[in-house]
Coordinates of C-alpha atoms in Angstrom, one line a residue:
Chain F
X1 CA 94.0 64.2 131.5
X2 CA 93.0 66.6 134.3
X3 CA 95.4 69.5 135.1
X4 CA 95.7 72.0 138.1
X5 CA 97.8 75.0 138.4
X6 CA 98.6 76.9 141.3
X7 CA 98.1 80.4 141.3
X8 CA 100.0 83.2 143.7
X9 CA 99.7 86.9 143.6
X10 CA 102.0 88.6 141.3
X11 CA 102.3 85.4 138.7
X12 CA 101.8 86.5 135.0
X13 CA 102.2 83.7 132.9
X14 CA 98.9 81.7 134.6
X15 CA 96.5 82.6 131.8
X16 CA 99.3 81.8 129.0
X17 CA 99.6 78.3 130.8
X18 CA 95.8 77.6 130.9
X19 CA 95.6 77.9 127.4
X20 CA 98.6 75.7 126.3
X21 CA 96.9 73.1 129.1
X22 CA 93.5 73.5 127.5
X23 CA 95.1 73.6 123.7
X24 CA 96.9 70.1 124.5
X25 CA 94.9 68.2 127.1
X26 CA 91.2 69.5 125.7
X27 CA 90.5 70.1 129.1
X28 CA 90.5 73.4 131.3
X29 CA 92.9 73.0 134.3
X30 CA 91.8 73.3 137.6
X31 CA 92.7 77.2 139.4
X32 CA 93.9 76.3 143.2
X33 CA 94.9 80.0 145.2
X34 CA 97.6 79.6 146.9
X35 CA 95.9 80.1 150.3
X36 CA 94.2 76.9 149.8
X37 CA 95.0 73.3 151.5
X38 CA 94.0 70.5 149.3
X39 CA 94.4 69.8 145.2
X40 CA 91.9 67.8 143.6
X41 CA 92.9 64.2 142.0
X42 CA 94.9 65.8 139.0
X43 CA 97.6 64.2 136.7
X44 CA 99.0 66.8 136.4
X45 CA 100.1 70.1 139.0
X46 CA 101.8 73.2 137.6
X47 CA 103.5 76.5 139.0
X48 CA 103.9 78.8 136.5
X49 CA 105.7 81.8 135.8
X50 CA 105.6 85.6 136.6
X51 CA 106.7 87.7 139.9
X52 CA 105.4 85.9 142.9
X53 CA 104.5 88.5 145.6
X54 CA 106.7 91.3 144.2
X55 CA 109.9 88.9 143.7
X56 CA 110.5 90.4 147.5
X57 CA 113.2 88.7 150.0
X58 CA 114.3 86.0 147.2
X59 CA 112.2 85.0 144.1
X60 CA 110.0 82.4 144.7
X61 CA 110.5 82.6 148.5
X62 CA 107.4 83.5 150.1
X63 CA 105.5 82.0 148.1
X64 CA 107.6 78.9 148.6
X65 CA 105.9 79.3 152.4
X66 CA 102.3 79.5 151.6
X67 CA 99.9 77.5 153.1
X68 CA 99.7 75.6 149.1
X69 CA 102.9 74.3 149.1
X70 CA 102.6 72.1 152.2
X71 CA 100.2 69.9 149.6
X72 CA 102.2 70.2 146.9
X73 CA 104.8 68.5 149.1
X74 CA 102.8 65.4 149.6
X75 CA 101.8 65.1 145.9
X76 CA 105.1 65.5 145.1
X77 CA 106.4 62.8 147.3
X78 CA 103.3 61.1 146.1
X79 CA 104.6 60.8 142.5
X80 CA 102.3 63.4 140.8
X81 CA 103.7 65.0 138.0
X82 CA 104.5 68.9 138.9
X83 CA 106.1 71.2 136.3
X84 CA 107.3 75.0 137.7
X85 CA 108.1 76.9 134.6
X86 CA 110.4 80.0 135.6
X87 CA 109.1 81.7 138.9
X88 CA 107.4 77.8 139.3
X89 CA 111.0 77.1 138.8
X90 CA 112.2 79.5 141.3
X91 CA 109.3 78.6 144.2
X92 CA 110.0 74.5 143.6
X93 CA 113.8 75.4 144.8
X94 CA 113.0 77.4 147.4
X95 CA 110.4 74.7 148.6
X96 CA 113.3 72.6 148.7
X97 CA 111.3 70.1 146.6
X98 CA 114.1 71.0 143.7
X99 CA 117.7 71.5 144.7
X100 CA 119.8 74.1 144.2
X101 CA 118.7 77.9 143.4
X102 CA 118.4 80.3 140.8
X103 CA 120.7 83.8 141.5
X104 CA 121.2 86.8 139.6
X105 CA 121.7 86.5 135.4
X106 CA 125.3 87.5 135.4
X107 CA 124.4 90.3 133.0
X108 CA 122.6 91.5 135.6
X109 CA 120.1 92.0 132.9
X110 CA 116.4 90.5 132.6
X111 CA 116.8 88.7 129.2
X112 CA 113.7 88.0 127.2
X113 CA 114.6 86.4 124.1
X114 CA 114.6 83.2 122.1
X115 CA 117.7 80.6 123.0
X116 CA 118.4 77.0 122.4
X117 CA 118.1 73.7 124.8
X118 CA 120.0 70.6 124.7
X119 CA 117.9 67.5 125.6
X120 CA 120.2 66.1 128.0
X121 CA 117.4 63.1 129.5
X122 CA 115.1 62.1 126.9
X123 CA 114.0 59.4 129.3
X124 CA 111.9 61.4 132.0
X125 CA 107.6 61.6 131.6
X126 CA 108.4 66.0 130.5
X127 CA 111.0 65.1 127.5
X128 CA 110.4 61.2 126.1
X129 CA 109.5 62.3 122.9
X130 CA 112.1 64.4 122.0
X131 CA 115.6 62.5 120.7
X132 CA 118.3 62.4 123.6
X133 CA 120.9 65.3 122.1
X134 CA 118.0 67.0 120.6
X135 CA 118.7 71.3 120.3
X136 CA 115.0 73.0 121.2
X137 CA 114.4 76.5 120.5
X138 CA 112.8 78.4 123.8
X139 CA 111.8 81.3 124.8
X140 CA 113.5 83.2 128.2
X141 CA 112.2 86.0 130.3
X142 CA 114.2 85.9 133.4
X143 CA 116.2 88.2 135.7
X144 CA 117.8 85.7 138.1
X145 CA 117.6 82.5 136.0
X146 CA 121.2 81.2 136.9
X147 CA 121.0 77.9 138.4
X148 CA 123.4 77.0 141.3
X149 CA 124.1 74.5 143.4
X150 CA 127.1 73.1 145.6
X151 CA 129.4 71.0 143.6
X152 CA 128.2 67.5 145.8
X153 CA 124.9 68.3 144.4
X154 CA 125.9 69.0 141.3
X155 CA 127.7 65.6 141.0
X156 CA 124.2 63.8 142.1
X157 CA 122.2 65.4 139.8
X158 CA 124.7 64.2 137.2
X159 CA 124.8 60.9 138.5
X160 CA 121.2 60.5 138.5
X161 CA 120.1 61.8 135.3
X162 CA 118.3 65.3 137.0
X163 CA 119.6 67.6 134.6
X164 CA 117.2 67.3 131.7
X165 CA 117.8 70.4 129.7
X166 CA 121.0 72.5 129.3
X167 CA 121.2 76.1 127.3
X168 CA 123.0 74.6 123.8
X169 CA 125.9 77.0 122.5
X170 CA 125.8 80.0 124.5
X171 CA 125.0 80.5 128.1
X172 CA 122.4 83.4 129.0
X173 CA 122.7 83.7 132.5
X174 CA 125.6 82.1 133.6
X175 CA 124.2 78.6 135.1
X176 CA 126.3 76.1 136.3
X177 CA 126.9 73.5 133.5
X178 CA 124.5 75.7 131.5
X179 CA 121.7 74.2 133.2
X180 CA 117.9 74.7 132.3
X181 CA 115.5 72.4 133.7
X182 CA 116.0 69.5 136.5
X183 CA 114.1 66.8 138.0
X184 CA 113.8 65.9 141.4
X185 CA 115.5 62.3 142.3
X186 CA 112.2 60.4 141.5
X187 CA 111.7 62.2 138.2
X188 CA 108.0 63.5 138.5
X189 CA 108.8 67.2 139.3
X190 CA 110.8 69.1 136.7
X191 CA 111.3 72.9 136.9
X192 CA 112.9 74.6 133.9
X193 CA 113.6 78.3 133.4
X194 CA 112.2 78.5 129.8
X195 CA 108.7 78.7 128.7
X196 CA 107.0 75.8 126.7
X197 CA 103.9 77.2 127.0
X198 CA 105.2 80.0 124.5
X199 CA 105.9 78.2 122.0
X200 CA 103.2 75.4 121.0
X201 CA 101.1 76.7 118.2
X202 CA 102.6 78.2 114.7
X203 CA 101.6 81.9 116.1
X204 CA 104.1 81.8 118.3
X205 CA 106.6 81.0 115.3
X206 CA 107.9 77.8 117.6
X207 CA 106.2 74.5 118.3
X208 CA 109.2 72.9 120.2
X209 CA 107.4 73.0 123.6
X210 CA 104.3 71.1 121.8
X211 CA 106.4 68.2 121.9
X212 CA 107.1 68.9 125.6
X213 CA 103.7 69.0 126.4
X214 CA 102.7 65.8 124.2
X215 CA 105.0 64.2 126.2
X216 CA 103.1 64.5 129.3
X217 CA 100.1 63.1 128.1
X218 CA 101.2 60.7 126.3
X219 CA 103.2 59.5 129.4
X220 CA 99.8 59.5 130.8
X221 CA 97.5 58.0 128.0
X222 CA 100.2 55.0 128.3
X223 CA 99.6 54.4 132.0
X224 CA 95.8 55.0 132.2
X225 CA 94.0 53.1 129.1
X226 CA 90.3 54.1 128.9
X227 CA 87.9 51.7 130.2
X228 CA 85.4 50.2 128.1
Chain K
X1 CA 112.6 95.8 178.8
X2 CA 110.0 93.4 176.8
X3 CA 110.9 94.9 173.4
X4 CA 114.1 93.6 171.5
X5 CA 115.9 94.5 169.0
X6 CA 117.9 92.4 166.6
X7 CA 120.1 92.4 163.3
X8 CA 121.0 90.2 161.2
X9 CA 123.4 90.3 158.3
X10 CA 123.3 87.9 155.6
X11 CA 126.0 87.8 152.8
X12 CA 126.8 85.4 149.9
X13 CA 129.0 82.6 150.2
X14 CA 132.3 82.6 148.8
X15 CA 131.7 80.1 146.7
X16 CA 129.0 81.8 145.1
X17 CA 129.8 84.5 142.1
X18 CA 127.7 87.7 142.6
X19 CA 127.4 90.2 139.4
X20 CA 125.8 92.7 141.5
X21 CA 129.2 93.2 144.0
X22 CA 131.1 92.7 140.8
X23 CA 129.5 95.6 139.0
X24 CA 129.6 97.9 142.7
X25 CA 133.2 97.4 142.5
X26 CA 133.5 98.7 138.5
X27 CA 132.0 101.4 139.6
X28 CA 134.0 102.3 142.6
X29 CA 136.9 101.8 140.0
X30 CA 135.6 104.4 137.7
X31 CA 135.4 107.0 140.9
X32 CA 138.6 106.1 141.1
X33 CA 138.9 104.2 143.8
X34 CA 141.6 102.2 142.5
X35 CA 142.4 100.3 145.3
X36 CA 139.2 98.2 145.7
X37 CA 139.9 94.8 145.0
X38 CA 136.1 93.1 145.5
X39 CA 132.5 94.0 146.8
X40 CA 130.7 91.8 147.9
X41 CA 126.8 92.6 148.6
X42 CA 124.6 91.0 150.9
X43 CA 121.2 92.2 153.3
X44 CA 120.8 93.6 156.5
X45 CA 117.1 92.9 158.5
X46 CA 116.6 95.0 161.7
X47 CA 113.9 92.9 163.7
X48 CA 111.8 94.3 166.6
X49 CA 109.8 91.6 168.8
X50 CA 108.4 90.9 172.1
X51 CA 111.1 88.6 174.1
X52 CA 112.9 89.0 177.2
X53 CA 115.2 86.1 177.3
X54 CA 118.4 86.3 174.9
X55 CA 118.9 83.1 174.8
X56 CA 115.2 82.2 173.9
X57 CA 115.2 85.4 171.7
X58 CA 118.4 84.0 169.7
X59 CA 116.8 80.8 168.9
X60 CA 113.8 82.5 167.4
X61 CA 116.1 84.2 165.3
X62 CA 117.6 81.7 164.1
X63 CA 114.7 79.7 163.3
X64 CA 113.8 82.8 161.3
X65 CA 116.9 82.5 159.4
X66 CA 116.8 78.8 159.0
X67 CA 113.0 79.3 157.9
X68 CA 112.4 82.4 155.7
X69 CA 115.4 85.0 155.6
X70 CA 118.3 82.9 154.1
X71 CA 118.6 80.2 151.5
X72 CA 120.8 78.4 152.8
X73 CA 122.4 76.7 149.3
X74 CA 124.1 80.5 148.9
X75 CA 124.1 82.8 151.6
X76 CA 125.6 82.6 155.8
X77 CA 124.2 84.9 158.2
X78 CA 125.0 86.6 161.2
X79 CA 123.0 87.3 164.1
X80 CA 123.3 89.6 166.6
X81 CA 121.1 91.3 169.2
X82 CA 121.1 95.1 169.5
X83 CA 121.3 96.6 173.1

């Protein structure tokens, strides 16, 4: 399974993604700047985390504008699986490829801590192998992780399954409908605020987001068969 | 004149809850301004640019709004061009 992730000035959590990408798919991803215009054939695309051009104007907003994201569009409407993991998150809303937006936490505090997900779709290519109901332990590290949207989104987003995780128990930012991670309508883009790629391997003292991961390949494994 | 001058104000809609106005107005409280009932906070851009037509020059702004300066799922703005 070939991989790519996008990389904008400012991002931090790029080198922590490659090596959950290379741990699970044995394969290093692809490293596409953001001033670039095409993607090679990948299975898989990924924004991830970190301070996008200083955070400046809006998170996730200018680089939500670079020349990048114009592709990312197509493969997007494409079907090609695209995660954005926190600023990804953040830059997939702003793209409008993701509705809704991220605000302030309501603590007004950037919270960087451990919290638990409730796997509200256990039927999208990101979250299959988990159980539906499933509680995850995740790590945060956000300042303006609380998800909003207008109440007629909200309702569509219900209606069609989008919301795929919620924060379980308590609510760390103050999201609408403590919400975590949603798809697009289609289902092959999800962004989600916590990090999977922190917790995969017994060092980080979680493995929940292995299963995340395993997910994804195995989604693709299941639609490519090797040729013989 | 080929320069002009614009400003535009953006602020929150009222639907949407913001902590930051919420903790300026605490803070007011605690000078004592007891009277203040809410803050809201919001962002002001001053933009120079090369335009002589107001109308033409409006449009542009707006298409800056619409574009970059304001998300549109939280926040209204107000344009208006600076003598």
């Amino acid at each position: 399974m070939k991989t790519a992730i996008i990389q904008f000035p400012g991002l931090n959590r790029d080198r922590d993604m490659i090596a959950a990408l290379e741990k699970i798919t044995g394969h290093s991803p692809y490293r596409i700047w953001q001033s670039e215009t095409t993607i090679p054939t990948v299975d898989m695309i990924v924004i991830p985390g970190g301070f996008s051009f200083g955070d400046y104007l809006r998170c996730g907003a200018i680089a939500a504008r670079q020349p990048i994201m114009k592709t990312i569009r197509i493969k997007a409407e494409e079907g090609v699986p695209i995660l954005g993991v926190c600023n990804g998150f953040q830059i997939l809303l702003e793209a409008g490829i993701l509705e809704g937006t991220l605000i302030h936490n309501s603590s007004l505090k950037f919270i960087c801590r451990e919290i638990t997900l409730e796997v509200m779709n256990n039927q999208t290519l990101f979250s299959h192998k988990y159980r539906q109901g499933e509680i995850l332990r995740f790590p945060i590290a956000h300042k303006q992780g609380s998800y909003f949207a207008e109440s007629e989104t909200l309702s569509r987003l219900k209606k069609n399954r989008q919301i795929v995780f919620r924060y379980a128990n308590e609510n760390p930012n103050g999201s609408i409908h403590k919400i975590a991670g949603i798809t697009n309508k289609r289902g092959n883009v999800l962004g989600i605020m916590p990090h999977p790629e922190n917790c995969i391997e017994t060092a980080h003292g979680r493995t929940d987001g292995h299963t995340f991961f395993s997910s994804i390949v195995e989604n693709f494994n299941k639609h490519n068969l090797p040729s013989l | 004149m080929t320069h002009m001058k614009a400003r535009i104000i953006i602020s929150l809609k009222d639907s949407v809850l913001d902590p930051q106005g919420q903790a300026i107005a605490n803070a007011l409280k605690h000078l004592k301004f007891h009277n203040i009932q809410s803050v809201r906070q919001g962002k002001i851009f001053e933009i120079t640019f090369k335009e002589k037509d107001s109308k033409k020059a409006y449009q542009q702004l707006d298409n800056m709004c619409k574009r970059l300066l304001v998300n549109l799922v939280i926040e209204d703005y107000h344009i208006a061009l600076l003598p």
